[in-house]
mmCIF file with all atom_site columns, C-alpha atoms in Angstrom:
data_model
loop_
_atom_site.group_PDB
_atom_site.id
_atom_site.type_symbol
_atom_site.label_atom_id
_atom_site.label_alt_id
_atom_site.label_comp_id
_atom_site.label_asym_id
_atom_site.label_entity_id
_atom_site.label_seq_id
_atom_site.pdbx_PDB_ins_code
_atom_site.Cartn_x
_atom_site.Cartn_y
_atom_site.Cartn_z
_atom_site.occupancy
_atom_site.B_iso_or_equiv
_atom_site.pdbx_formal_charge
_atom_site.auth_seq_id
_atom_site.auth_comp_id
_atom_site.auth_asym_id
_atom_site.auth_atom_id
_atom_site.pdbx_PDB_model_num
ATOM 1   C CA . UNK F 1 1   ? -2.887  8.667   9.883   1.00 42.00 ? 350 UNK F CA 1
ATOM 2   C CA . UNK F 1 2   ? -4.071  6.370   12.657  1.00 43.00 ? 351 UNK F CA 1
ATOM 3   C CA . UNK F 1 3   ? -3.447  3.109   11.005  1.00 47.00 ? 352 UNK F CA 1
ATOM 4   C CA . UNK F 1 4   ? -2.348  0.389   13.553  1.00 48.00 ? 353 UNK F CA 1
ATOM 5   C CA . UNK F 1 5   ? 0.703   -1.920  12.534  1.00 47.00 ? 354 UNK F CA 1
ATOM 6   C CA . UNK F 1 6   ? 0.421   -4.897  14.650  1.00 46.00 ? 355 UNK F CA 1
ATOM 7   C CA . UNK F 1 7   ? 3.768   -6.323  13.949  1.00 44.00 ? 356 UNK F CA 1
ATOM 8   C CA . UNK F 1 8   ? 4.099   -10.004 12.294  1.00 42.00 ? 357 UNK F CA 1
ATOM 9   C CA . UNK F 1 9   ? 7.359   -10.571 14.198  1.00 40.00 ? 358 UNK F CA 1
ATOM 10  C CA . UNK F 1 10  ? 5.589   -10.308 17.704  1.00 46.00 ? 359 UNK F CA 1
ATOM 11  C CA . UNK F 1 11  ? 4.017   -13.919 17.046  1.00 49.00 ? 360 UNK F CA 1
ATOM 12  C CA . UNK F 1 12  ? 5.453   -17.126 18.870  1.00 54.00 ? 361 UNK F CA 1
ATOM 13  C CA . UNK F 1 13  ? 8.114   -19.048 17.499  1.00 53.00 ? 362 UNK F CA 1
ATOM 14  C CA . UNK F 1 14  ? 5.542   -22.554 16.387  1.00 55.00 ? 363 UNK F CA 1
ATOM 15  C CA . UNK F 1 15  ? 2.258   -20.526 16.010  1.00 63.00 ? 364 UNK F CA 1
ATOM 16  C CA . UNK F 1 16  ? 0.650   -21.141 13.459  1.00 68.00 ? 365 UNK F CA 1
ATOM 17  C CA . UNK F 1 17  ? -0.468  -18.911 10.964  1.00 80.00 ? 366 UNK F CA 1
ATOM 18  C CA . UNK F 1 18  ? -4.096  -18.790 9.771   1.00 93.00 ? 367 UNK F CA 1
ATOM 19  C CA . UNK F 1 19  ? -4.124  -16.662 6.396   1.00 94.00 ? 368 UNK F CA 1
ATOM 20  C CA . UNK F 1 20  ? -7.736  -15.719 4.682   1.00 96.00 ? 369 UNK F CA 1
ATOM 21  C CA . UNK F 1 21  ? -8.071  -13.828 1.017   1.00 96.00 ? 370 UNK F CA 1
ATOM 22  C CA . UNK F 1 22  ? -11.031 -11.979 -0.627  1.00 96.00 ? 371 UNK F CA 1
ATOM 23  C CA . UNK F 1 23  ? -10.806 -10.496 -4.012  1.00 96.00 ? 372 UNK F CA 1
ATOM 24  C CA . UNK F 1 24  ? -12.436 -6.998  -4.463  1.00 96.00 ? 373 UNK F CA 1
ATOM 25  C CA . UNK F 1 25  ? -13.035 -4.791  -7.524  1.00 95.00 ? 374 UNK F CA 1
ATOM 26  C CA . UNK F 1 26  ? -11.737 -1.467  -7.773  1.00 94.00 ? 375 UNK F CA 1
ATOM 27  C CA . UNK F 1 27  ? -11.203 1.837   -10.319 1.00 93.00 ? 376 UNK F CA 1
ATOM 28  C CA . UNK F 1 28  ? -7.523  0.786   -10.592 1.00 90.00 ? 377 UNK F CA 1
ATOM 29  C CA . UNK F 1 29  ? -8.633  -3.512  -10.714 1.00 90.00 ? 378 UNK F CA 1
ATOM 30  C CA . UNK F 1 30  ? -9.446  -6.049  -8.905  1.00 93.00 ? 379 UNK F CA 1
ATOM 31  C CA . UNK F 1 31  ? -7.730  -6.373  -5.469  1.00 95.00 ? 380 UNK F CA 1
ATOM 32  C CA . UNK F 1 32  ? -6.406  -9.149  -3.771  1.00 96.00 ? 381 UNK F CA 1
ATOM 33  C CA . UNK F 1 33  ? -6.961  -8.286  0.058   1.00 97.00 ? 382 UNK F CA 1
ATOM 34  C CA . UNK F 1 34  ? -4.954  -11.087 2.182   1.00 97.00 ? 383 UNK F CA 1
ATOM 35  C CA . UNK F 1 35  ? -5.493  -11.336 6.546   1.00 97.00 ? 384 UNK F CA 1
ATOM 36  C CA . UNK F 1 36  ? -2.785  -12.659 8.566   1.00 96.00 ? 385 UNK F CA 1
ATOM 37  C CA . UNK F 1 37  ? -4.503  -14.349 12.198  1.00 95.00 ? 386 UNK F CA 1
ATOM 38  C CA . UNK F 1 38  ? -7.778  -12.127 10.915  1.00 94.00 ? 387 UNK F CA 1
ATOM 39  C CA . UNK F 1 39  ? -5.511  -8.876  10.279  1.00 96.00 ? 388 UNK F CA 1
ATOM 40  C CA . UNK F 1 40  ? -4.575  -7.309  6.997   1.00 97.00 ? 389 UNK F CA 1
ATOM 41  C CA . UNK F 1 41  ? -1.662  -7.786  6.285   1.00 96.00 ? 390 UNK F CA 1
ATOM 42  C CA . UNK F 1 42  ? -1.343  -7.662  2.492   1.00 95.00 ? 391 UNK F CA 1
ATOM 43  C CA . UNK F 1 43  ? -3.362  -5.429  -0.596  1.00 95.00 ? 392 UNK F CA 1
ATOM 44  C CA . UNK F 1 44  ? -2.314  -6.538  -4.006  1.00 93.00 ? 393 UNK F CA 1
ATOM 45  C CA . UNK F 1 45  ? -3.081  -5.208  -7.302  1.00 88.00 ? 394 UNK F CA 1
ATOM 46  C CA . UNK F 1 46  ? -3.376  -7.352  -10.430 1.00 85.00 ? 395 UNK F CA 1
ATOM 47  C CA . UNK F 1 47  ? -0.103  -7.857  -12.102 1.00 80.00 ? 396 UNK F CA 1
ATOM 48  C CA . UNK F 1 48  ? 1.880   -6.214  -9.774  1.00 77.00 ? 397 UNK F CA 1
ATOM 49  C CA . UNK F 1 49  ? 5.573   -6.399  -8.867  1.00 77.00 ? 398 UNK F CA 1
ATOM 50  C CA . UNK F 1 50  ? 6.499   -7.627  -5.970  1.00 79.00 ? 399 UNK F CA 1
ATOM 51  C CA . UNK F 1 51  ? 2.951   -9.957  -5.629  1.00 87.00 ? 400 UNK F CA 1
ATOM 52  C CA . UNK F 1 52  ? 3.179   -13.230 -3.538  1.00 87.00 ? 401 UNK F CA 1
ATOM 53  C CA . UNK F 1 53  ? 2.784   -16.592 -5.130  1.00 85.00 ? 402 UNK F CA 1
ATOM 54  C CA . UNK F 1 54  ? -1.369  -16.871 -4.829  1.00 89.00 ? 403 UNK F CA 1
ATOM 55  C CA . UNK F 1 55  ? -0.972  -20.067 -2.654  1.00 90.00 ? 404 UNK F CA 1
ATOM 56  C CA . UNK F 1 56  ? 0.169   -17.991 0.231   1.00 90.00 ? 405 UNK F CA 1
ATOM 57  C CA . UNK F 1 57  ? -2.477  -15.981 0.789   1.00 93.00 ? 406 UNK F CA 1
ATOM 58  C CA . UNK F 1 58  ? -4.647  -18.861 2.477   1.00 92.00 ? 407 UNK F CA 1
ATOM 59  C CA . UNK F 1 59  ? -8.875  -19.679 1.621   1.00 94.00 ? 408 UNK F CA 1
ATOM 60  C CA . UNK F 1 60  ? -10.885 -17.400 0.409   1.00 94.00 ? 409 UNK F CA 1
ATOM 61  C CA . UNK F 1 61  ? -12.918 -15.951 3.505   1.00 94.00 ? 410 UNK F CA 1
ATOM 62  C CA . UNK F 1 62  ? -14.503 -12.432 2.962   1.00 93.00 ? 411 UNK F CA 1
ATOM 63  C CA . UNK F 1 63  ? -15.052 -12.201 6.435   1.00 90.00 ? 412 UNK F CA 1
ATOM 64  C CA . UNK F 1 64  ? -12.015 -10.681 8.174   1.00 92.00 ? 413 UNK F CA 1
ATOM 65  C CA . UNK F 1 65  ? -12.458 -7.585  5.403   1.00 96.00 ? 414 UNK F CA 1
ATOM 66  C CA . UNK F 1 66  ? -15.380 -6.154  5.841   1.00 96.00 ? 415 UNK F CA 1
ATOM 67  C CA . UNK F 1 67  ? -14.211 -2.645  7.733   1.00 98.00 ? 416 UNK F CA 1
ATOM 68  C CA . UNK F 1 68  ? -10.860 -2.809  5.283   1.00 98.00 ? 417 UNK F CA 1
ATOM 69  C CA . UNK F 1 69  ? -13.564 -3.002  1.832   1.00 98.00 ? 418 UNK F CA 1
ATOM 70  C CA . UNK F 1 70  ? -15.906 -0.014  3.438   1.00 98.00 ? 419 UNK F CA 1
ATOM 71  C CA . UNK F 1 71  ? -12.670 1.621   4.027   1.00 98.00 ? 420 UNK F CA 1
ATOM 72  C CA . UNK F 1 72  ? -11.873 1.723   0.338   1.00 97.00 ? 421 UNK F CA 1
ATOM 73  C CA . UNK F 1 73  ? -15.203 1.842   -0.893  1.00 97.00 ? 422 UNK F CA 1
ATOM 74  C CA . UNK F 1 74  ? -15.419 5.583   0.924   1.00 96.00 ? 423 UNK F CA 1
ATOM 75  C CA . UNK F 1 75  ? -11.386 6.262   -0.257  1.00 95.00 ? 424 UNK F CA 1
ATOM 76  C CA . UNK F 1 76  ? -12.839 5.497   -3.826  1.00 94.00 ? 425 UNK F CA 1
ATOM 77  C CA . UNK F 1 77  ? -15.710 7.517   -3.614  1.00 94.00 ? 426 UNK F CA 1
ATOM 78  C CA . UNK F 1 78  ? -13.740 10.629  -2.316  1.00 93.00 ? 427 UNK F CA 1
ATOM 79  C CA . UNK F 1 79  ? -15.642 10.283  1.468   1.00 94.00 ? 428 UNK F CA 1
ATOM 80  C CA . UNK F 1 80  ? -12.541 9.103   2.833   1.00 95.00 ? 429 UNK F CA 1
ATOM 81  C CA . UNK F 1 81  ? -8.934  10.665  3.505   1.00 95.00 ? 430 UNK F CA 1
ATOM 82  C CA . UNK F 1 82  ? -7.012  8.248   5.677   1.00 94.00 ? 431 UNK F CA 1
ATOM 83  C CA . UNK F 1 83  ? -7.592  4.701   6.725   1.00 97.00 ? 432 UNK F CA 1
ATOM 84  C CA . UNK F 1 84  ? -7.574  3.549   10.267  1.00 96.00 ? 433 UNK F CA 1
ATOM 85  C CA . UNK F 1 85  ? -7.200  0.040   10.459  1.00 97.00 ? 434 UNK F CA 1
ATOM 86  C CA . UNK F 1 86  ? -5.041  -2.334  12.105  1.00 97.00 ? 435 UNK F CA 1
ATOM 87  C CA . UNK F 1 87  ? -2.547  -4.156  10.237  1.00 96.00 ? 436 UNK F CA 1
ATOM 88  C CA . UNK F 1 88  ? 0.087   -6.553  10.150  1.00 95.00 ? 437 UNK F CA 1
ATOM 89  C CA . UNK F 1 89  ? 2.988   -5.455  8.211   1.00 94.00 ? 438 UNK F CA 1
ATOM 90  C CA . UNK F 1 90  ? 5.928   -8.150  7.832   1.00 91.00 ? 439 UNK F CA 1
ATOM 91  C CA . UNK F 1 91  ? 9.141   -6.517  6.961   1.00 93.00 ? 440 UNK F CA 1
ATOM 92  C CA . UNK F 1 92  ? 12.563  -5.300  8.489   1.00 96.00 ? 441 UNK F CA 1
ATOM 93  C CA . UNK F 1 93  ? 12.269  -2.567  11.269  1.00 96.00 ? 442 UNK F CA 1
ATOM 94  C CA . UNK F 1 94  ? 13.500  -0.190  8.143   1.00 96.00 ? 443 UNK F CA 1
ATOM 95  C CA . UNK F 1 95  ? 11.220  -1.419  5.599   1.00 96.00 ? 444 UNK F CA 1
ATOM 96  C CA . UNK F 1 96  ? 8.652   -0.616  8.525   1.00 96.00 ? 445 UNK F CA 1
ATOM 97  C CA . UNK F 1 97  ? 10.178  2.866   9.622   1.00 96.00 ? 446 UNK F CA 1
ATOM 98  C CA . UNK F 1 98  ? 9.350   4.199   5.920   1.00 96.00 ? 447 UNK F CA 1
ATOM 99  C CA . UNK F 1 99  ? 5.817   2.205   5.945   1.00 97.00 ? 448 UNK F CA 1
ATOM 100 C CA . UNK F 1 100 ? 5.515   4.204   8.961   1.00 96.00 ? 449 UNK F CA 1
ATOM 101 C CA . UNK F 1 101 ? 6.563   7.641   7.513   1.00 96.00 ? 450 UNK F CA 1
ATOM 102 C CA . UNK F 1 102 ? 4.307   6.442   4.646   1.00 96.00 ? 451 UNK F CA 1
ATOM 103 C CA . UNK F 1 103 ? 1.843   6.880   7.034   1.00 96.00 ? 452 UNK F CA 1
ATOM 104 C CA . UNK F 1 104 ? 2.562   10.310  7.532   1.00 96.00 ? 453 UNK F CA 1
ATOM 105 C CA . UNK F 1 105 ? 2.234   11.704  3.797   1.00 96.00 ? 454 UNK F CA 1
ATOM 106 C CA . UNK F 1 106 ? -0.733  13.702  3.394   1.00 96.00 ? 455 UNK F CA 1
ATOM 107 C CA . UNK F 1 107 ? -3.963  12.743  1.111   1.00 95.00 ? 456 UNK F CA 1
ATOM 108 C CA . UNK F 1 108 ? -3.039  14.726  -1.695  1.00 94.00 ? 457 UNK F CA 1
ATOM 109 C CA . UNK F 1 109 ? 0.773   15.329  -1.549  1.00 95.00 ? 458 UNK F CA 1
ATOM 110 C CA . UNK F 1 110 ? 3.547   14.133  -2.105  1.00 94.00 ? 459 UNK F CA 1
ATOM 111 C CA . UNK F 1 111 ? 7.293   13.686  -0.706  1.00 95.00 ? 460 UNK F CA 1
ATOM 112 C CA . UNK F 1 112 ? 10.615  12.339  -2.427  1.00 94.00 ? 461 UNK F CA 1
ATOM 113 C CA . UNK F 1 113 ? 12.429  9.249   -1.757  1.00 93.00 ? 462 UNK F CA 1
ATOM 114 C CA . UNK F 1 114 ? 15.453  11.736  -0.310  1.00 94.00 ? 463 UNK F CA 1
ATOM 115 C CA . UNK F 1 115 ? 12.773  13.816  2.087   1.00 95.00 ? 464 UNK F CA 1
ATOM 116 C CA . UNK F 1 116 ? 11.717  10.699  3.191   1.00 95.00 ? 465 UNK F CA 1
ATOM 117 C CA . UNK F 1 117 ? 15.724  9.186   3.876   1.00 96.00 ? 466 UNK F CA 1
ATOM 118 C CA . UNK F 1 118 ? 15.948  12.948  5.533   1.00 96.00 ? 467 UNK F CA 1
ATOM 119 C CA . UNK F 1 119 ? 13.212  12.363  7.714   1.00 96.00 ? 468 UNK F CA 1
ATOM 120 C CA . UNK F 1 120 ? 13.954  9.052   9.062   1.00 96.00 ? 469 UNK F CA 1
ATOM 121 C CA . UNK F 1 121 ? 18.196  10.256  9.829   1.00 95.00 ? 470 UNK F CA 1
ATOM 122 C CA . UNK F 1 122 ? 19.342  8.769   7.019   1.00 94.00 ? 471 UNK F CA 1
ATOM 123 C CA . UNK F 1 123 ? 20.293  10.912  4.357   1.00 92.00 ? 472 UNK F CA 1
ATOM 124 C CA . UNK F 1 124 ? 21.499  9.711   1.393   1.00 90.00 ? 473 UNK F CA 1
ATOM 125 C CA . UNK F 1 125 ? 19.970  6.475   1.917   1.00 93.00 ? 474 UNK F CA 1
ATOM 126 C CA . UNK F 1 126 ? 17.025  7.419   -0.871  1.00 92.00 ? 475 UNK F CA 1
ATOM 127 C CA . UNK F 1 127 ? 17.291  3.847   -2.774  1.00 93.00 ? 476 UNK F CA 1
ATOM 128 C CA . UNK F 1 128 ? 16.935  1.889   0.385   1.00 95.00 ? 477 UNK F CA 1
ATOM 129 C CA . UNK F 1 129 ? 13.990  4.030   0.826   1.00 95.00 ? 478 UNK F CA 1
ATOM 130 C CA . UNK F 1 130 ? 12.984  3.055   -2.862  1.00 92.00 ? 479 UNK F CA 1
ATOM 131 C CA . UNK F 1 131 ? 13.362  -0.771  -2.060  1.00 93.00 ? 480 UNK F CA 1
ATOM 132 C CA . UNK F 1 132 ? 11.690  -0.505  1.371   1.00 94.00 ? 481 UNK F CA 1
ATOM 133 C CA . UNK F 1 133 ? 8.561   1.765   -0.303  1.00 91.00 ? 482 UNK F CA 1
ATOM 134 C CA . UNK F 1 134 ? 8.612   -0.956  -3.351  1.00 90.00 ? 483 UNK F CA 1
ATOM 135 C CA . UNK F 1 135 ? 7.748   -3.873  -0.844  1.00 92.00 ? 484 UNK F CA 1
ATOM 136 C CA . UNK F 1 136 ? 5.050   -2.392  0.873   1.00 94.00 ? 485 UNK F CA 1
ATOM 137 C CA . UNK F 1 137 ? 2.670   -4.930  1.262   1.00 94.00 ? 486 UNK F CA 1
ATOM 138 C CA . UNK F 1 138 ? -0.487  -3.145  1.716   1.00 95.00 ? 487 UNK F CA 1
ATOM 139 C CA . UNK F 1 139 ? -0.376  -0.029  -1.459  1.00 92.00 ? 488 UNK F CA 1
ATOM 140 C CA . UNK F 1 140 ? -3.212  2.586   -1.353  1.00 94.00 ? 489 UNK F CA 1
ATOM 141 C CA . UNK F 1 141 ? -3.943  1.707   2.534   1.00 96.00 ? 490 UNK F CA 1
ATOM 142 C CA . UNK F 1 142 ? 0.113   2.645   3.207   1.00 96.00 ? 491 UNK F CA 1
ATOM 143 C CA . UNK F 1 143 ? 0.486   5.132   0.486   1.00 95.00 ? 492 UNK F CA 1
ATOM 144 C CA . UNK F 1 144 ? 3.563   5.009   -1.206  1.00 92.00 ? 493 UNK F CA 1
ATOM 145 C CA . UNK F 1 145 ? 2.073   6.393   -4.451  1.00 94.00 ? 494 UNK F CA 1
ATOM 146 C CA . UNK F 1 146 ? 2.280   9.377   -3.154  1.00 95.00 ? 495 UNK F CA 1
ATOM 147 C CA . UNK F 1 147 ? 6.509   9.187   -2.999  1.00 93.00 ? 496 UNK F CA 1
ATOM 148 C CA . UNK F 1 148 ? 8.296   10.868  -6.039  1.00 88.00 ? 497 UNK F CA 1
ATOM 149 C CA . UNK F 1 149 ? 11.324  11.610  -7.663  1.00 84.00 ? 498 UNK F CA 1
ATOM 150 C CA . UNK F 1 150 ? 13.847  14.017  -6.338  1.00 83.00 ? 499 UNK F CA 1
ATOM 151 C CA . UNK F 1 151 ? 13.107  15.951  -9.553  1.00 79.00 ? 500 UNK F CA 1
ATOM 152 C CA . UNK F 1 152 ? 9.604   15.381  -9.176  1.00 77.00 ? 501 UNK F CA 1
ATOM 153 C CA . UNK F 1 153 ? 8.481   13.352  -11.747 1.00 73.00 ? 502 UNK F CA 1
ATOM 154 C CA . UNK F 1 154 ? 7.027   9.521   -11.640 1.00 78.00 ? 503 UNK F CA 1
ATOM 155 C CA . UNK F 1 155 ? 9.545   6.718   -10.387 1.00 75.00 ? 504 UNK F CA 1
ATOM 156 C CA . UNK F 1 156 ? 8.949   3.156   -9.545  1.00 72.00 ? 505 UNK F CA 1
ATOM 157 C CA . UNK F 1 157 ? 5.706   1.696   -8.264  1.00 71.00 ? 506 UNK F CA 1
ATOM 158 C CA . UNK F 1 158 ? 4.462   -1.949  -7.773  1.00 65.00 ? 507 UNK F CA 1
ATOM 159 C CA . UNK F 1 159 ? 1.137   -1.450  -9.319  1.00 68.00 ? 508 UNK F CA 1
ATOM 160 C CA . UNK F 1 160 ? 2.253   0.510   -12.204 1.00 66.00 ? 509 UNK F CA 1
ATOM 161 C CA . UNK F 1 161 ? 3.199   4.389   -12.955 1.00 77.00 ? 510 UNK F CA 1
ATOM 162 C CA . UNK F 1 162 ? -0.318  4.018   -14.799 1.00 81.00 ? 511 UNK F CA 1
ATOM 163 C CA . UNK F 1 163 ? -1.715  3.589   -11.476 1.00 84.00 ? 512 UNK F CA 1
ATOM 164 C CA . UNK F 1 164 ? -0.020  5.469   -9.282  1.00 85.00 ? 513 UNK F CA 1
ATOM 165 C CA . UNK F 1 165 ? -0.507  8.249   -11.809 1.00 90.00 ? 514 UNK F CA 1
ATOM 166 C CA . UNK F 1 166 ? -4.295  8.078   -11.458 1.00 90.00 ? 515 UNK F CA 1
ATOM 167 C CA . UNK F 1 167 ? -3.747  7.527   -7.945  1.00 92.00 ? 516 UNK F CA 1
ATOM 168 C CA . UNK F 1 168 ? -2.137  11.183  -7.315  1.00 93.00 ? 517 UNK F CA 1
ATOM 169 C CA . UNK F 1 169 ? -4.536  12.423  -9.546  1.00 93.00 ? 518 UNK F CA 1
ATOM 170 C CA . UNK F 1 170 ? -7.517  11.253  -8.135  1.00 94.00 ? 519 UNK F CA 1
ATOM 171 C CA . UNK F 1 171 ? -6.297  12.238  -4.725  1.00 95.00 ? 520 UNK F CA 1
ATOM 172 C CA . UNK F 1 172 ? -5.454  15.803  -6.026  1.00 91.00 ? 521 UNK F CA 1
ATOM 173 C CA . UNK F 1 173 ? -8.948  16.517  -7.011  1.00 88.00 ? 522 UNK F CA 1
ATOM 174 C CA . UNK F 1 174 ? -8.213  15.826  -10.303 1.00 59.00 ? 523 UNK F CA 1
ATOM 175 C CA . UNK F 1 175 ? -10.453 13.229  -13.209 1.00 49.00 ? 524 UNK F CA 1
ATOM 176 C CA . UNK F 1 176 ? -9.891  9.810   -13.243 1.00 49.00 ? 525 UNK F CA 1
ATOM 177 C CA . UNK F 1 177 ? -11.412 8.556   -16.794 1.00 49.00 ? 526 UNK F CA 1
ATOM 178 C CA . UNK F 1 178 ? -9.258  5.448   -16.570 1.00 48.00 ? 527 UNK F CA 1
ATOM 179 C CA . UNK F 1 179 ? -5.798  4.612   -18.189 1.00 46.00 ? 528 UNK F CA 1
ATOM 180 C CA . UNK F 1 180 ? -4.808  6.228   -21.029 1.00 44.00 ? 529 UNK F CA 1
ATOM 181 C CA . UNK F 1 181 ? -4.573  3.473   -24.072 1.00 36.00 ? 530 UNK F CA 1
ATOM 182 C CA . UNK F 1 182 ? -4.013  5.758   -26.753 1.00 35.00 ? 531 UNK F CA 1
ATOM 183 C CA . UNK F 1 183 ? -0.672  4.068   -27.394 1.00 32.00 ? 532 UNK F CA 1
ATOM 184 C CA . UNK F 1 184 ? -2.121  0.780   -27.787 1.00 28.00 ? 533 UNK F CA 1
#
């Protein structure tokens, strides 16, 4: 994966920070698409855990999203395997060590919180890894639907185990006719 981080704690101490927002429809709903100084730097789903209060993300501007939206247009359409755009991801140096590995997961597969605590040195530390993949700021572009349970089955994610169902499925080759309501 050749996504860039360009890190939110490299900026001056008294800089201000310009943030933009542009709302885009998706298969899995709309998406809130936020730029920090013209760099994404957060993707959020409707309802989702973890979401900022609206008010941060700044004006509406659909301008600094153009290559991120044809990005996801081809992911959505199946053209597109791995994103390659810069981004500024605000978090701890662990939160962005597993962003990082993130990175690293395959279009299609999957890994386990504990492979992923293995594969940064810490193992054991599979929760942390679970709190640090929760908070990514930017799902689908940094995949952490594609992180399991140890026993393989769905755990945990922002946007909904709905979503990151279709998610893996979609990405596996596999239908996406929309989420299942038959227990509604």
């Amino acid at each position: 994966m050749t996504t860039t981080p360009a890190s939110a704690t490299s900026r001056r101490p008294g800089t201000a920070v310009h943030r933009r927002h542009t709302v885009v429809d998706s298969p899995y709903g709309s998406l809130t698409l936020v730029a920090t100084d013209g760099v994404l730097s957060g993707l959020y789903m409707t309802e989702q855990r973890h979401r900022p209060p609206e008010e941060t993300f700044g004006e509406p501007d659909p301008r600094p999203f153009t290559e991120a939206i044809r990005q996801l247009d081809a992911y959505f359409a199946g053209e597109l395997r791995e994103f390659d755009l810069p981004l500024c991801l605000d978090g701890t140096p662990f939160q962005r060590s597993v962003w990082a590995q993130l990175q690293l997961i395959p279009y299609g597969e999957t890994r386990s919180y504990g492979e992923l605590a293995e594969t940064l040195g810490k193992p054991g530390a599979s929760r942390a890894v679970g709190l640090a993949n929760g908070k990514n700021p930017v799902g689908i572009i940094v995949p952490c639907h594609r992180v399991i349970g140890a026993s393989g089955g769905l755990t945990g994610y922002g946007g909904g185990l709905d979503r990151k169902q279709r998610l893996l499925a979609f990405e596996k080759g596999g239908r996406d006719d929309g989420p299942d309501l038959s227990l509604f």
